[in-house]
Amino acid sequence: MQDLCKAYMKEALMGKTLFEKVWDAHVVAQDAGAPAVLYIDTHLIHEVTSPQAFSMLRERGLQVRQPHKTFATMDHSIPTRMANATDVIPLEMWGAEQANQVQTLRKNCADFGVTLWDINGEVQGVVHVVGPEMGITHPGMTIVCGDSHTSTHGAFGALAFGIGTSEVGHVLASQCLLQSKPKTMAVNVSGKLERGVTAKDIILAIIAQIGADGGTGYVLEYRGEAIEALSMAERMTICNMSIEAGARAGMIAPDQTTFDFVEGRPYAPKGEDWTRAVAYWKTLPSDADAVFDREIHLDASQLEPMVTYGTNPGQGTGISGHIPESLENPAQQRALTSALEYMGLQAGQAIDGLPVDVVFIGSCTNGRLEDLRLAAGIVKGKRISSGVLGIVVPGSKDVRNKAEAEGLDQIFISAGFEWRGAGCSMCLAMNEDKAGAGKYVASTSNRNFQGRQGPGSRSLLMSPLMAAAAAVSGRVVDVRQML
Amino acid sequence: MASFTTLTSTAAPLRVENVDTDQIIPAKYLTAVTKEGMGLGCFSNWRYLEDGSSNPEFSLNQPQFAGAQILVAGRNFGSGSSREHAVWALTDYGFRSVIAPAFADIFYNNSFKNGLLPVVLPEATVTQLWATLEANPSASITVDLPSQTVTLPDGSSTGFEIDPFRKACMLEGVDDLGYIMKRDAAIAAYEAKPAY
């Protein structure tokens, strides 16, 4: 009874966080002692984690409840190697299983009436790049996808999180999920970023600070002047990697930057709907007296470009730093020892000068136009260091087209990079894009797990600026010296 | 969905922290369109050497741990990708329960959808359990869901926390979808309201 009273007092007297506002607006039903039935506004699917969910629908004789709220594209297992100036290699040249996944997605979307952005169409790319650029990602929405980097969409003030294939089936059938309410963590980022330090460095620093499981059970809200100053692409980079701290989701309060990005896109509200939507979206930011379950702080002005040296994204430090000699916590020490053994690196080794064999620029973390512009600015008029393989994989066809219109493709090609079609590519190495065993990959992606970028590959996560600098230097260097 | 009540089995120690789902099932096994046969790829980067032969160093390959239905791993088990294939791989391999000091959220959630019981025990208990299992691989552990206890090889019992709703679903082998779809009227009413 006392707890109920307290809960009531909190409800009545205290302000709400952005997360709580979005959560509360989507609870369809809530039994005592049970998780909430949470309504899902937008559902994104792709070829890898959806087939078994459609099979479940067929086995149980179910339909898709709201076909217009699910959007499909192809990104994970498709090739990015180009056959000509505009098309990737034809289906017959793909792996048989990858081709089958794509054909299966086509059939499932056709049978159940789901919109599909096909690799043969004008719109296609990494699901978390395509969604926002089509304007289907709005503030205040609940968005899910069978992909952990769904947290990307939290950049708009949406509650967005990754789900397993069983839950993909639940959303298809019911447009709802059973969810327990997560806790909230405020991530306050003060100060201004120095030149050459980017959103990627902010999120890598946060994960290094709280650890790869520091966010488990929480929805993070990134806030503070450093966050407010970021573009939508930069905010997406930050929210994208919330899952790398173990968080359920990451969110950023919507503001004029958000509204300007969404306005006019194909699926954005129009006319009076737009006016009403913006009025609602302006009510979403956390109230001044809202209380978070946990708060952490980071001073952006003290950051330098970050690089990971280990096999989880929390194992990273600044470019002027060193790999730790040892760690006090036995479990962390065990993780460090096994990571360094896999990575072929030494305790105490300097980050500056780490070897690089492959450079991968792309992914849902850093495959947007702004990212490609930053990287191109570094490689312009230079050549990739001999012996280094560089690939640039735009996050979507739209990114690719716009980059070509600006001449970025020619800058990369002249420098010796391969200019690819849109997809996930070497971020997870499900297609033929794999770094070889033992190769060091300067990568703009999100995960440095063992073998993530191909069996035996060794990932060094960093920003597009730093990856470009590594490409032309043949080793990890401080990009600020090249600006 | 498979139910879970009680399980007595040998247990395999995996002294590794942050076991991510890319290790549990590497991406190359994700090209299937069914759930079957995922056990083949379970921990394949650790289970097999480069030439495809079995890696004798890896604990699951040691004959004394063959047939273990319980895996005992380090904290943050199942981190990374949301791929439910990781759970399908573990269950197809033969595991019915994973014990660890902490689990990643999405993996934890996916486990309950497939009858794989994730059990959180304190880090010190897990560390002790590793040593016990390494010294005495034929020792059995009992995971009992109704009483929320794990009985260790020395006969001592230790309790674990679990959400009552998840527990009930696991015991009865019912999945979320049936529960959600009983709320059809509430869902329809929600859908009838304007978003803003």
XYZ file of C-alpha atoms in Angstrom:
679
model
C 0.000 0.000 0.000
C 2.818 2.331 0.916
C 4.542 1.504 -2.370
C 1.335 2.210 -4.245
C 1.047 5.544 -2.456
C 4.609 6.405 -3.361
C 4.030 5.431 -6.969
C 0.908 7.568 -7.018
C 2.756 10.526 -5.495
C 5.493 10.207 -8.107
C 2.863 10.072 -10.832
C 0.994 13.056 -9.450
C 3.782 15.324 -8.308
C 6.871 14.704 -10.314
C 7.645 15.412 -13.895
C 8.174 12.718 -16.450
C 11.187 11.812 -18.515
C 11.030 11.686 -22.311
C 11.068 7.896 -22.057
C 8.184 7.812 -19.562
C 6.050 10.068 -21.747
C 6.538 7.863 -24.801
C 6.081 4.659 -22.785
C 2.895 5.858 -21.072
C 1.396 6.936 -24.383
C 1.768 3.396 -25.760
C 0.514 1.182 -22.937
C -2.554 -0.605 -24.311
C -3.143 -2.732 -21.222
C -1.341 -3.466 -17.984
C -2.349 -6.236 -15.594
C -0.994 -6.130 -12.049
C 2.194 -8.175 -11.872
C 2.425 -8.553 -15.634
C 4.419 -6.687 -18.269
C 2.688 -3.964 -20.266
C 1.053 -4.641 -23.606
C 2.901 -1.946 -25.515
C 1.682 -0.641 -28.874
C 4.277 -0.469 -31.659
C 3.860 2.361 -34.174
C 6.481 1.331 -36.695
C 8.017 -2.043 -37.395
C 11.061 -2.471 -39.615
C 12.074 -5.843 -40.992
C 14.915 -7.231 -43.110
C 15.794 -10.501 -44.796
C 17.739 -12.176 -41.968
C 15.598 -12.068 -38.821
C 12.085 -12.114 -40.339
C 11.648 -15.420 -42.270
C 10.929 -17.554 -39.202
C 8.410 -14.959 -37.954
C 6.397 -15.180 -41.191
C 6.599 -18.992 -40.921
C 5.008 -18.713 -37.476
C 2.151 -16.620 -38.922
C 1.508 -19.267 -41.575
C 1.681 -22.130 -39.057
C -0.893 -20.437 -36.825
C -3.014 -19.108 -39.660
C -2.486 -15.467 -38.650
C -2.455 -12.280 -40.719
C -0.332 -9.128 -40.365
C -2.561 -6.881 -38.252
C -1.406 -3.539 -39.723
C 0.558 -4.178 -42.936
C 1.093 -0.434 -43.475
C 2.985 -0.143 -40.183
C 5.686 -2.620 -41.203
C 8.402 -1.662 -43.695
C 10.944 -4.046 -45.182
C 14.283 -3.592 -46.850
C 17.300 -5.745 -47.684
C 20.626 -5.006 -46.086
C 22.288 -7.692 -43.948
C 23.216 -10.533 -46.291
C 23.085 -8.820 -49.693
C 26.256 -8.138 -51.696
C 27.631 -4.608 -52.063
C 30.047 -5.402 -54.898
C 29.021 -3.484 -58.027
C 28.428 -5.088 -61.441
C 28.224 -1.690 -63.172
C 27.788 1.969 -62.256
C 24.371 1.498 -60.678
C 23.712 -2.159 -59.843
C 25.254 -4.654 -57.483
C 26.190 -8.074 -58.832
C 23.139 -10.104 -59.982
C 21.318 -12.638 -57.812
C 22.938 -15.623 -59.584
C 26.315 -14.482 -58.293
C 25.249 -14.279 -54.645
C 25.547 -17.127 -52.187
C 22.571 -19.475 -52.683
C 21.365 -19.009 -49.106
C 21.638 -15.215 -49.244
C 19.688 -15.203 -52.509
C 17.069 -17.442 -50.902
C 16.656 -15.021 -47.982
C 15.991 -12.177 -50.376
C 13.496 -14.207 -52.398
C 11.809 -15.287 -49.162
C 11.445 -11.661 -48.040
C 9.944 -10.751 -51.423
C 7.372 -13.542 -51.123
C 6.548 -12.736 -47.495
C 6.026 -9.037 -48.220
C 3.894 -9.810 -51.278
C 1.789 -12.434 -49.466
C 1.131 -10.253 -46.410
C 0.930 -6.809 -48.063
C 4.049 -5.283 -46.494
C 5.900 -2.404 -48.205
C 9.277 -3.632 -49.450
C 12.229 -1.445 -50.425
C 13.909 -3.955 -52.709
C 17.544 -4.020 -53.748
C 16.320 -3.645 -57.328
C 14.335 -0.515 -56.484
C 15.280 3.135 -56.023
C 15.000 3.073 -52.238
C 17.125 0.559 -50.327
C 19.883 0.370 -47.759
C 20.646 -0.304 -44.131
C 17.273 -0.406 -42.406
C 18.253 2.260 -39.848
C 19.475 4.622 -42.548
C 16.496 4.136 -44.868
C 13.814 4.525 -42.168
C 14.771 8.041 -41.100
C 15.503 9.222 -44.636
C 12.023 8.099 -45.758
C 10.512 10.014 -42.837
C 8.929 6.981 -41.158
C 10.834 7.715 -37.941
C 9.010 10.373 -35.882
C 9.442 11.742 -32.362
C 7.301 10.016 -29.753
C 6.920 6.789 -31.713
C 7.607 3.260 -30.604
C 9.788 1.571 -33.233
C 11.111 -1.980 -33.230
C 13.094 -4.185 -35.578
C 14.755 -7.553 -35.386
C 18.082 -5.800 -35.117
C 19.812 -4.475 -32.019
C 20.810 -1.193 -33.679
C 17.174 -0.133 -33.829
C 18.250 2.135 -30.966
C 19.403 4.472 -33.788
C 15.862 5.868 -34.131
C 15.951 7.112 -30.544
C 17.826 10.106 -31.959
C 14.390 11.483 -32.915
C 12.913 11.090 -29.430
C 11.342 7.771 -30.365
C 11.467 4.715 -28.112
C 13.232 2.288 -30.412
C 14.756 -1.071 -29.586
C 15.870 -4.362 -31.063
C 13.808 -7.529 -30.669
C 14.206 -11.225 -31.416
C 12.414 -13.078 -34.190
C 9.646 -14.379 -31.877
C 8.782 -10.771 -31.080
C 8.929 -9.842 -34.771
C 6.125 -12.374 -35.127
C 4.208 -10.880 -32.200
C 4.345 -7.406 -33.732
C 3.315 -8.671 -37.156
C 0.320 -10.483 -35.662
C -0.764 -7.997 -32.991
C 1.147 -4.713 -33.478
C 2.031 -5.086 -29.776
C 4.752 -6.473 -27.525
C 4.756 -7.578 -23.915
C 7.375 -5.394 -22.256
C 8.640 -4.808 -18.732
C 9.347 -1.156 -18.038
C 13.087 -0.391 -18.110
C 14.851 2.054 -15.796
C 16.071 5.458 -16.949
C 19.601 6.840 -17.068
C 20.472 10.431 -17.911
C 23.741 10.750 -19.816
C 24.673 14.418 -19.436
C 27.238 15.561 -21.971
C 28.468 19.088 -21.294
C 30.978 21.259 -23.134
C 31.865 21.699 -26.800
C 33.666 19.163 -28.957
C 37.112 20.112 -30.200
C 37.834 20.088 -33.921
C 38.399 16.523 -35.138
C 36.392 15.023 -32.275
C 32.959 13.718 -33.265
C 29.739 12.096 -32.105
C 31.386 8.682 -32.535
C 34.014 9.698 -30.005
C 31.322 10.797 -27.535
C 29.563 7.444 -27.646
C 32.785 5.405 -27.568
C 33.851 7.439 -24.511
C 30.492 6.848 -22.783
C 30.733 3.080 -23.376
C 34.365 3.048 -22.164
C 33.178 4.876 -19.044
C 30.189 2.691 -18.096
C 31.271 -0.573 -19.762
C 29.707 -2.889 -22.330
C 27.030 -3.839 -19.786
C 26.785 -0.499 -17.972
C 23.432 0.290 -19.567
C 21.777 -3.112 -19.059
C 18.170 -2.642 -17.960
C 18.148 1.086 -18.772
C 16.930 3.425 -21.451
C 19.571 6.115 -21.822
C 18.680 9.745 -22.468
C 21.582 11.692 -23.932
C 21.286 15.365 -23.022
C 23.287 18.509 -22.425
C 24.755 21.214 -24.631
C 27.071 18.864 -26.534
C 24.103 16.714 -27.580
C 21.858 19.670 -28.462
C 24.573 20.969 -30.797
C 24.620 17.764 -32.869
C 23.006 17.208 -36.269
C 20.510 14.370 -36.715
C 23.168 12.192 -38.364
C 25.428 12.690 -35.349
C 22.588 12.018 -32.912
C 21.830 8.799 -34.789
C 25.484 7.721 -34.431
C 25.205 8.156 -30.667
C 21.830 6.456 -30.173
C 22.894 3.670 -32.559
C 25.562 2.459 -30.151
C 23.381 2.548 -26.995
C 23.100 -1.222 -27.330
C 26.908 -1.469 -27.149
C 26.595 -0.303 -23.542
C 23.912 -2.962 -23.090
C 21.102 -0.371 -22.940
C 17.572 -1.260 -23.999
C 17.411 1.982 -25.978
C 18.897 5.458 -26.271
C 16.891 8.643 -26.739
C 17.453 12.330 -27.442
C 14.788 14.984 -26.893
C 13.268 16.228 -30.146
C 13.926 19.867 -31.000
C 13.965 22.162 -34.030
C 16.898 20.162 -35.494
C 14.686 17.068 -35.363
C 11.628 18.770 -36.858
C 13.686 20.279 -39.690
C 15.063 16.847 -40.553
C 11.657 15.120 -40.637
C 9.683 17.847 -42.440
C 8.940 17.175 -46.084
C 10.128 13.569 -46.162
C 7.851 11.057 -47.944
C 6.243 9.599 -44.801
C 6.339 12.774 -42.670
C 2.996 14.228 -41.538
C 1.686 16.893 -43.943
C -0.403 20.072 -43.613
C -2.544 20.255 -40.483
C -1.228 16.893 -39.360
C 2.265 18.375 -39.377
C 1.200 21.295 -37.203
C -0.527 19.002 -34.704
C 2.406 16.598 -34.728
C 4.979 19.303 -33.981
C 2.814 20.688 -31.178
C 2.719 17.191 -29.643
C 6.412 16.535 -30.215
C 7.265 19.751 -28.349
C 5.643 18.292 -25.208
C 7.937 15.246 -25.216
C 11.244 16.487 -23.728
C 11.841 15.441 -20.120
C 10.268 17.806 -17.591
C 12.690 19.913 -15.556
C 11.750 18.074 -12.365
C 11.819 14.601 -13.880
C 13.936 12.128 -11.927
C 16.153 9.525 -13.557
C 17.102 6.253 -11.869
C 20.761 7.008 -12.574
C 22.757 9.939 -13.970
C 26.241 10.058 -15.451
C 28.313 12.956 -16.768
C 30.819 13.448 -19.541
C 32.672 16.622 -20.522
C 32.845 16.701 -24.325
C 35.516 19.405 -24.316
C 37.955 16.974 -22.684
C 37.487 14.261 -25.321
C 39.958 13.246 -27.986
C 39.408 10.837 -30.879
C 38.623 7.370 -29.485
C 39.835 3.962 -30.676
C 38.916 0.508 -29.374
C 41.697 -2.018 -28.825
C 39.721 -5.001 -27.498
C 36.843 -7.308 -28.352
C 33.982 -5.435 -26.774
C 33.090 -1.809 -27.498
C 33.845 -0.758 -23.923
C 37.512 -1.566 -24.440
C 38.518 1.766 -25.932
C 40.529 4.857 -25.093
C 41.733 8.157 -26.555
C 44.303 8.342 -29.354
C 46.988 9.610 -26.960
C 46.223 6.771 -24.531
C 47.576 3.287 -23.985
C 46.073 -0.156 -23.578
C 45.760 -0.746 -19.810
C 48.659 -2.594 -18.169
C 46.250 -4.403 -15.865
C 42.792 -4.038 -14.296
C 41.788 -4.476 -10.663
C 38.533 -6.345 -11.247
C 39.375 -10.032 -11.949
C 36.577 -10.471 -14.487
C 37.657 -7.321 -16.359
C 41.275 -8.461 -16.260
C 40.258 -11.850 -17.692
C 38.342 -10.064 -20.458
C 41.354 -7.811 -21.173
C 43.799 -10.728 -21.296
C 41.649 -12.738 -23.688
C 40.949 -9.660 -25.836
C 44.635 -8.789 -26.204
C 45.504 -12.392 -27.022
C 42.897 -12.369 -29.798
C 43.908 -8.919 -31.019
C 47.643 -9.684 -31.019
C 48.262 -6.507 -28.976
C 50.232 -5.884 -25.784
C 49.210 -4.512 -22.402
C 50.513 -0.955 -22.151
C 50.830 -0.538 -25.939
C 50.223 2.961 -27.353
C 47.024 3.459 -29.382
C 48.784 5.860 -31.760
C 50.549 3.675 -34.303
C 48.400 0.526 -34.017
C 48.570 -1.425 -37.298
C 45.858 -1.210 -39.976
C 45.302 -3.606 -42.928
C 41.719 -2.845 -43.923
C 39.606 0.307 -43.668
C 35.805 -0.003 -43.625
C 33.743 3.160 -43.902
C 30.002 2.555 -43.630
C 27.297 0.893 -41.420
C 24.187 2.125 -39.600
C 26.565 3.893 -37.217
C 28.559 5.930 -39.716
C 27.275 5.281 -43.247
C 25.412 8.555 -43.756
C 26.245 11.379 -46.137
C 27.813 13.523 -43.395
C 30.094 10.621 -42.455
C 31.237 10.147 -46.038
C 31.866 13.886 -46.368
C 34.111 13.848 -43.287
C 36.094 10.861 -44.534
C 36.377 12.299 -48.059
C 37.712 15.551 -46.628
C 40.687 13.639 -45.205
C 41.485 11.420 -48.202
C 40.983 14.085 -50.878
C 44.079 14.293 -53.065
C 45.798 11.506 -51.137
C 46.291 7.779 -51.693
C 45.499 4.871 -49.418
C 48.711 3.559 -47.896
C 50.129 0.656 -49.909
C 48.988 -2.695 -48.617
C 45.800 -1.289 -47.098
C 42.417 -2.332 -48.534
C 39.754 0.366 -48.249
C 36.047 0.039 -48.898
C 33.370 2.688 -48.640
C 29.831 1.333 -48.299
C 27.103 4.010 -48.318
C 24.293 3.390 -45.834
C 21.625 3.642 -48.529
C 21.069 4.216 -52.225
C 20.039 7.762 -51.396
C 23.332 8.355 -49.567
C 25.187 6.828 -52.501
C 23.389 8.996 -55.053
C 23.895 12.188 -53.073
C 27.559 11.382 -52.443
C 28.035 10.872 -56.192
C 26.292 14.159 -56.939
C 28.879 15.852 -54.710
C 31.758 13.958 -56.286
C 32.637 12.077 -53.098
C 32.761 8.774 -54.987
C 35.524 10.136 -57.229
C 37.520 11.337 -54.217
C 37.379 7.856 -52.678
C 38.055 6.034 -55.951
C 41.019 8.305 -56.773
C 42.435 7.591 -53.328
C 42.213 3.858 -54.000
C 39.018 2.948 -52.132
C 36.372 0.620 -53.529
C 33.028 2.418 -53.900
C 30.241 -0.024 -53.077
C 26.499 -0.486 -53.138
C 24.421 0.104 -50.010
C 24.188 -2.478 -47.231
C 25.575 -3.713 -43.914
C 28.589 -5.270 -45.610
C 31.724 -5.668 -43.474
C 29.995 -4.417 -40.341
C 28.868 -7.986 -39.736
C 30.402 -9.851 -42.674
C 27.315 -11.870 -43.587
C 27.992 -11.422 -47.275
C 31.311 -11.780 -49.089
C 32.752 -8.579 -47.538
C 35.162 -10.035 -44.991
C 38.501 -8.914 -43.649
C 40.957 -11.810 -43.579
C 42.071 -13.707 -40.485
C 44.468 -11.671 -38.368
C 43.795 -8.450 -40.312
C 43.362 -5.182 -38.407
C 40.298 -3.258 -39.561
C 40.006 0.465 -38.911
C 36.227 0.446 -38.875
C 33.501 3.058 -38.533
C 31.034 0.347 -37.479
C 29.768 -0.539 -34.011
C 31.153 -3.908 -32.926
C 34.659 -5.240 -32.390
C 33.627 -8.751 -31.330
C 35.896 -11.662 -32.231
C 35.401 -12.483 -35.915
C 32.721 -9.830 -36.346
C 34.199 -8.531 -39.618
C 35.143 -11.992 -40.893
C 36.643 -15.037 -39.181
C 39.807 -14.028 -37.314
C 39.380 -10.297 -38.114
C 40.552 -7.713 -35.567
C 38.394 -4.575 -35.415
C 39.535 -1.145 -34.248
C 36.405 0.993 -33.922
C 36.775 4.700 -34.609
C 35.162 7.701 -36.288
C 35.017 8.235 -40.074
C 37.662 10.984 -39.712
C 39.998 8.624 -37.860
C 39.347 5.716 -40.253
C 40.158 7.950 -43.225
C 43.349 9.108 -41.522
C 44.270 5.473 -40.835
C 43.703 4.615 -44.505
C 46.157 7.182 -45.822
C 48.673 6.595 -43.004
C 48.595 2.791 -42.926
C 48.302 2.853 -39.145
C 46.194 4.460 -36.418
C 47.068 8.167 -36.207
C 45.599 11.294 -34.617
C 43.459 12.842 -37.358
C 43.690 16.240 -35.676
C 47.234 16.529 -37.044
C 45.813 16.316 -40.576
C 43.111 18.962 -40.216
C 6.635 -23.278 -26.671
C 8.772 -25.665 -24.599
C 8.074 -25.499 -20.873
C 10.632 -25.669 -18.082
C 10.093 -26.987 -14.574
C 13.140 -28.717 -13.181
C 16.395 -29.936 -14.705
C 19.186 -32.068 -13.259
C 22.238 -32.311 -15.488
C 25.980 -32.043 -15.707
C 27.125 -28.497 -16.483
C 29.805 -27.083 -18.768
C 31.956 -24.205 -17.487
C 32.677 -21.335 -19.884
C 35.071 -18.978 -18.133
C 34.424 -16.050 -20.448
C 32.887 -12.610 -19.829
C 30.770 -10.728 -22.390
C 30.025 -13.791 -24.523
C 28.374 -11.996 -27.438
C 25.815 -13.528 -29.757
C 28.348 -13.399 -32.614
C 30.315 -16.034 -30.653
C 27.235 -18.081 -29.794
C 26.262 -18.178 -33.487
C 28.532 -16.462 -36.031
C 26.920 -14.475 -38.847
C 27.636 -17.065 -41.521
C 24.995 -19.334 -39.962
C 22.315 -16.635 -40.152
C 21.560 -17.195 -43.833
C 19.003 -19.918 -43.045
C 15.268 -19.215 -43.257
C 14.350 -21.831 -40.620
C 15.379 -22.404 -36.990
C 16.581 -25.965 -37.429
C 20.160 -27.167 -37.183
C 21.595 -24.032 -35.561
C 23.466 -26.204 -33.037
C 26.006 -26.950 -35.757
C 27.193 -23.355 -35.602
C 26.966 -22.980 -31.828
C 30.261 -21.415 -30.637
C 31.774 -22.545 -33.946
C 34.665 -20.043 -33.839
C 35.764 -21.582 -30.545
C 34.664 -25.173 -31.147
C 36.516 -25.718 -34.394
C 40.103 -25.044 -35.440
C 40.870 -23.358 -38.753
C 41.058 -26.700 -40.569
C 37.560 -27.560 -39.324
C 38.699 -30.081 -36.717
C 37.499 -29.994 -33.117
C 39.417 -27.633 -30.799
C 40.483 -29.785 -27.830
C 41.105 -26.692 -25.676
C 37.482 -25.559 -25.743
C 35.535 -26.789 -22.722
C 32.453 -27.958 -24.636
C 34.651 -30.276 -26.708
C 36.032 -32.063 -23.683
C 34.383 -35.492 -23.385
C 33.557 -35.021 -19.717
C 31.214 -32.129 -20.599
C 29.472 -33.884 -23.495
C 25.752 -34.007 -22.861
C 25.775 -31.135 -20.356
C 22.429 -29.341 -20.526
C 23.538 -26.438 -18.345
C 26.100 -23.822 -19.380
C 27.860 -21.728 -16.711
C 29.303 -18.518 -18.177
C 30.657 -15.088 -17.231
C 28.748 -11.857 -16.896
C 26.979 -10.028 -19.724
C 26.219 -13.292 -21.495
C 24.435 -12.859 -24.845
C 25.508 -9.283 -25.492
C 25.384 -7.659 -28.907
C 23.141 -8.673 -31.763
C 19.428 -9.362 -31.195
C 19.653 -12.579 -33.239
C 17.347 -15.162 -31.669
C 19.457 -17.648 -33.632
C 21.781 -17.565 -30.593
C 19.077 -19.107 -28.415
C 18.085 -21.560 -31.161
C 21.758 -22.579 -31.426
C 22.086 -23.209 -27.688
C 18.859 -25.223 -27.454
C 19.622 -27.198 -30.616
C 23.064 -27.975 -29.184
C 21.331 -29.391 -26.128
C 21.371 -26.646 -23.490
C 18.214 -25.992 -21.481
C 19.604 -23.499 -18.987
C 22.413 -20.924 -18.827
C 23.776 -19.718 -15.490
C 25.657 -16.391 -15.429
C 26.127 -13.377 -13.123
C 24.272 -11.168 -15.630
C 22.670 -11.403 -19.067
C 22.219 -8.925 -21.886
C 18.582 -7.766 -22.140
C 17.595 -8.941 -25.614
C 19.182 -12.372 -25.194
C 17.520 -12.776 -21.786
C 14.168 -11.902 -23.315
C 14.665 -14.237 -26.299
C 15.570 -17.161 -24.008
C 12.132 -17.221 -22.410
C 10.510 -17.437 -25.837
C 12.269 -20.750 -26.446
C 12.216 -22.615 -23.146
C 15.865 -21.831 -22.352
C 16.028 -20.756 -18.698
C 18.576 -18.004 -17.934
C 19.551 -18.082 -14.247
C 21.338 -15.167 -12.588
C 23.639 -16.175 -9.734
C 26.153 -13.958 -7.893
C 29.576 -13.612 -9.513
C 31.292 -15.290 -6.540
C 28.958 -18.309 -6.794
C 29.641 -18.625 -10.519
C 33.409 -18.385 -9.987
C 33.198 -21.105 -7.321
C 31.024 -23.219 -9.604
C 33.595 -23.049 -12.413
C 36.280 -24.408 -10.091
C 33.960 -27.163 -8.818
C 32.976 -28.242 -12.342
C 36.560 -28.217 -13.580
C 37.626 -30.391 -10.645
C 34.616 -32.686 -10.845
C 33.077 -32.630 -14.332
C 30.607 -35.419 -13.625
C 28.944 -33.384 -10.863
C 25.274 -32.622 -11.415
C 23.430 -29.395 -10.822
C 19.686 -29.079 -10.373
C 17.871 -25.993 -11.597
C 14.401 -25.913 -10.115
C 12.103 -23.222 -11.408
C 9.093 -23.669 -9.074
C 11.262 -23.140 -5.988
C 13.682 -20.765 -7.775
C 16.715 -22.633 -6.526
C 19.896 -24.075 -7.951
C 21.290 -27.064 -6.078
C 25.039 -27.176 -6.424
C 27.206 -30.320 -6.536
C 28.014 -30.037 -2.825
C 24.304 -30.259 -2.027
C 23.931 -26.614 -1.076
C 21.093 -24.619 -2.575
C 21.086 -21.053 -3.722
C 18.053 -19.030 -4.733
C 17.606 -16.913 -7.853
C 15.278 -14.088 -8.789
C 12.881 -14.274 -11.705
C 9.958 -12.146 -12.775
C 6.769 -13.964 -11.626
C 5.040 -13.466 -14.979
C 7.966 -14.926 -16.935
C 8.155 -17.778 -14.456
C 4.506 -18.654 -14.911
C 4.807 -18.547 -18.718
C 7.902 -20.754 -18.606
C 6.307 -23.310 -16.285
C 3.239 -23.566 -18.505
C 5.082 -23.247 -21.800
C 2.811 -20.452 -23.030
C 4.078 -17.600 -25.197
C 3.347 -13.871 -25.189
C 1.279 -13.838 -28.324
C -1.711 -15.662 -26.884
C -1.760 -13.223 -23.954
C -1.502 -10.198 -26.233
C -4.160 -11.389 -28.656
C -6.679 -11.796 -25.849
C -6.423 -7.990 -25.628
C -7.738 -7.519 -29.112
C -10.507 -5.158 -27.997
C -8.071 -2.953 -26.072
C -5.703 -2.898 -29.049
C -8.534 -1.944 -31.393
C -9.625 0.837 -29.008
C -6.057 2.135 -28.859
C -5.831 2.127 -32.644
C -9.066 4.099 -32.920
C -7.614 7.060 -30.984
C -5.733 9.759 -32.895
C -1.965 9.700 -32.278
C -1.930 13.432 -31.478
